[in-house]
mmCIF file of C-alpha atoms in Angstrom:
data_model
loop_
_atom_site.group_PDB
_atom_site.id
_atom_site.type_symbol
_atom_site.label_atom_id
_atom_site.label_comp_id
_atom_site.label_asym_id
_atom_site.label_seq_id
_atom_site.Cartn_x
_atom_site.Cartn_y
_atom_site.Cartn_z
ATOM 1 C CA UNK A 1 -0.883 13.462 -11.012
ATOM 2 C CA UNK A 2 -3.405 16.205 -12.102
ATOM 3 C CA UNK A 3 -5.391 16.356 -8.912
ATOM 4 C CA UNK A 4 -6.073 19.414 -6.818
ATOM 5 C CA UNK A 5 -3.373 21.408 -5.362
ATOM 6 C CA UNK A 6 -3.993 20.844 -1.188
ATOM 7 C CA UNK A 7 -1.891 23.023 1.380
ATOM 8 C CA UNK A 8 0.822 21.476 3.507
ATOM 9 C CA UNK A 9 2.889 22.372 5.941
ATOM 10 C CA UNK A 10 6.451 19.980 6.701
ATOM 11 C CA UNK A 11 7.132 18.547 10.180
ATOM 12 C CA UNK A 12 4.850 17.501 13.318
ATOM 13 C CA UNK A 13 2.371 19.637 15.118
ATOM 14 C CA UNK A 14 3.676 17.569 18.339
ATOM 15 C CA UNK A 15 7.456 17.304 17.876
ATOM 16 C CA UNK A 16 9.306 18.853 20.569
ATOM 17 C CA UNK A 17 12.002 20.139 18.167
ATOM 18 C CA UNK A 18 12.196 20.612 13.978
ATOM 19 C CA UNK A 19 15.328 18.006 14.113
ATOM 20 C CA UNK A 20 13.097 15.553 16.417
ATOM 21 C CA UNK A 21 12.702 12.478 13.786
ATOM 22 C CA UNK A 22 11.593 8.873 14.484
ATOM 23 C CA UNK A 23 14.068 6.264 16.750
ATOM 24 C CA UNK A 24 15.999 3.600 14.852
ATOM 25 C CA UNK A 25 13.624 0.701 14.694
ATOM 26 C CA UNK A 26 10.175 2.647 14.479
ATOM 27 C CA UNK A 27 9.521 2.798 10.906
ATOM 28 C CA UNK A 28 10.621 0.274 8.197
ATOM 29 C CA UNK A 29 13.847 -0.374 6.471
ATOM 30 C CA UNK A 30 13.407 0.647 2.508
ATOM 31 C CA UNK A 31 16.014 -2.165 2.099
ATOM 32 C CA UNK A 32 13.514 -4.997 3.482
ATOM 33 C CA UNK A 33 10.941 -6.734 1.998
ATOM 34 C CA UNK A 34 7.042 -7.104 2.556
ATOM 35 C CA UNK A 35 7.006 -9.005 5.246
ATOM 36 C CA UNK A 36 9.431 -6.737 7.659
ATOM 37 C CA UNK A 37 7.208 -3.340 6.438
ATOM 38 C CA UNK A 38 3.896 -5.768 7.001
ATOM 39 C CA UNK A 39 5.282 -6.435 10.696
ATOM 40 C CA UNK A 40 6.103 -2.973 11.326
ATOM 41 C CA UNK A 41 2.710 -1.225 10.045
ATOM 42 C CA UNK A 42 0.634 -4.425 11.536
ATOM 43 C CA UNK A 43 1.806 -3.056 14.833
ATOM 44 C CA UNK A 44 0.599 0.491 14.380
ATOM 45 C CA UNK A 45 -2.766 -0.784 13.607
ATOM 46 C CA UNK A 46 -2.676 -0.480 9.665
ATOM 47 C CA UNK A 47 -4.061 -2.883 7.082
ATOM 48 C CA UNK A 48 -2.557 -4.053 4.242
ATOM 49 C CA UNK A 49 -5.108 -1.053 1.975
ATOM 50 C CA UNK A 50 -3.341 1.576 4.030
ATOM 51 C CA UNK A 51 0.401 0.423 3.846
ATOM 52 C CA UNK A 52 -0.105 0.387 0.273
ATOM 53 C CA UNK A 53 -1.707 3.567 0.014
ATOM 54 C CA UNK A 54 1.112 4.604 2.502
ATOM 55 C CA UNK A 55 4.095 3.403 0.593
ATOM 56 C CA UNK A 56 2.114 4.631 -2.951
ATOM 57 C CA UNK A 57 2.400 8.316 -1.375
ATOM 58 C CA UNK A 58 6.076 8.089 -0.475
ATOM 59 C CA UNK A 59 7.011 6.474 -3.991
ATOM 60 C CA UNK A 60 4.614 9.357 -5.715
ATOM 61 C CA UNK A 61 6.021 12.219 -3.465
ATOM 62 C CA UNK A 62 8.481 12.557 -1.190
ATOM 63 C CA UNK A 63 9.182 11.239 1.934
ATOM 64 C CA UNK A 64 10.958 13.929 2.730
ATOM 65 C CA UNK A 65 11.215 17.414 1.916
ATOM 66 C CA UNK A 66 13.819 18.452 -0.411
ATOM 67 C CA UNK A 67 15.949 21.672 0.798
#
């Protein structure tokens, strides 16, 4: 996308394990529409600006890192 390269580094600062990952129910299903994603970001305090800017970042990147 041209913009500046910025270090990362993979995985939580806070996760008890590396193969810790989120419960079944926590984030949204990819296979749902707007509504179920609205309903699950709504409850973690986001607006609709930052689920878009979100779900932008996953489609862009990855959601997960490639091995």
């Amino acid at each position: 996308m041209g913009g500046p390269k910025i270090p990362f580094r993979w995985g939580r600062v806070d996760a008890k394990s590396p193969d810790e990952s989120v419960p079944d129910g926590r984030l949204p299903d990819a296979n749902k529409k707007a509504d179920h994603i609205r309903s699950i970001f709504y409850r973690m305090g986001f607006n609709d600006q930052e689920i878009v800017a979100l779900c932008g970042a996953h489609a862009v990147g990855s959601a997960h890192q490639e091995v």
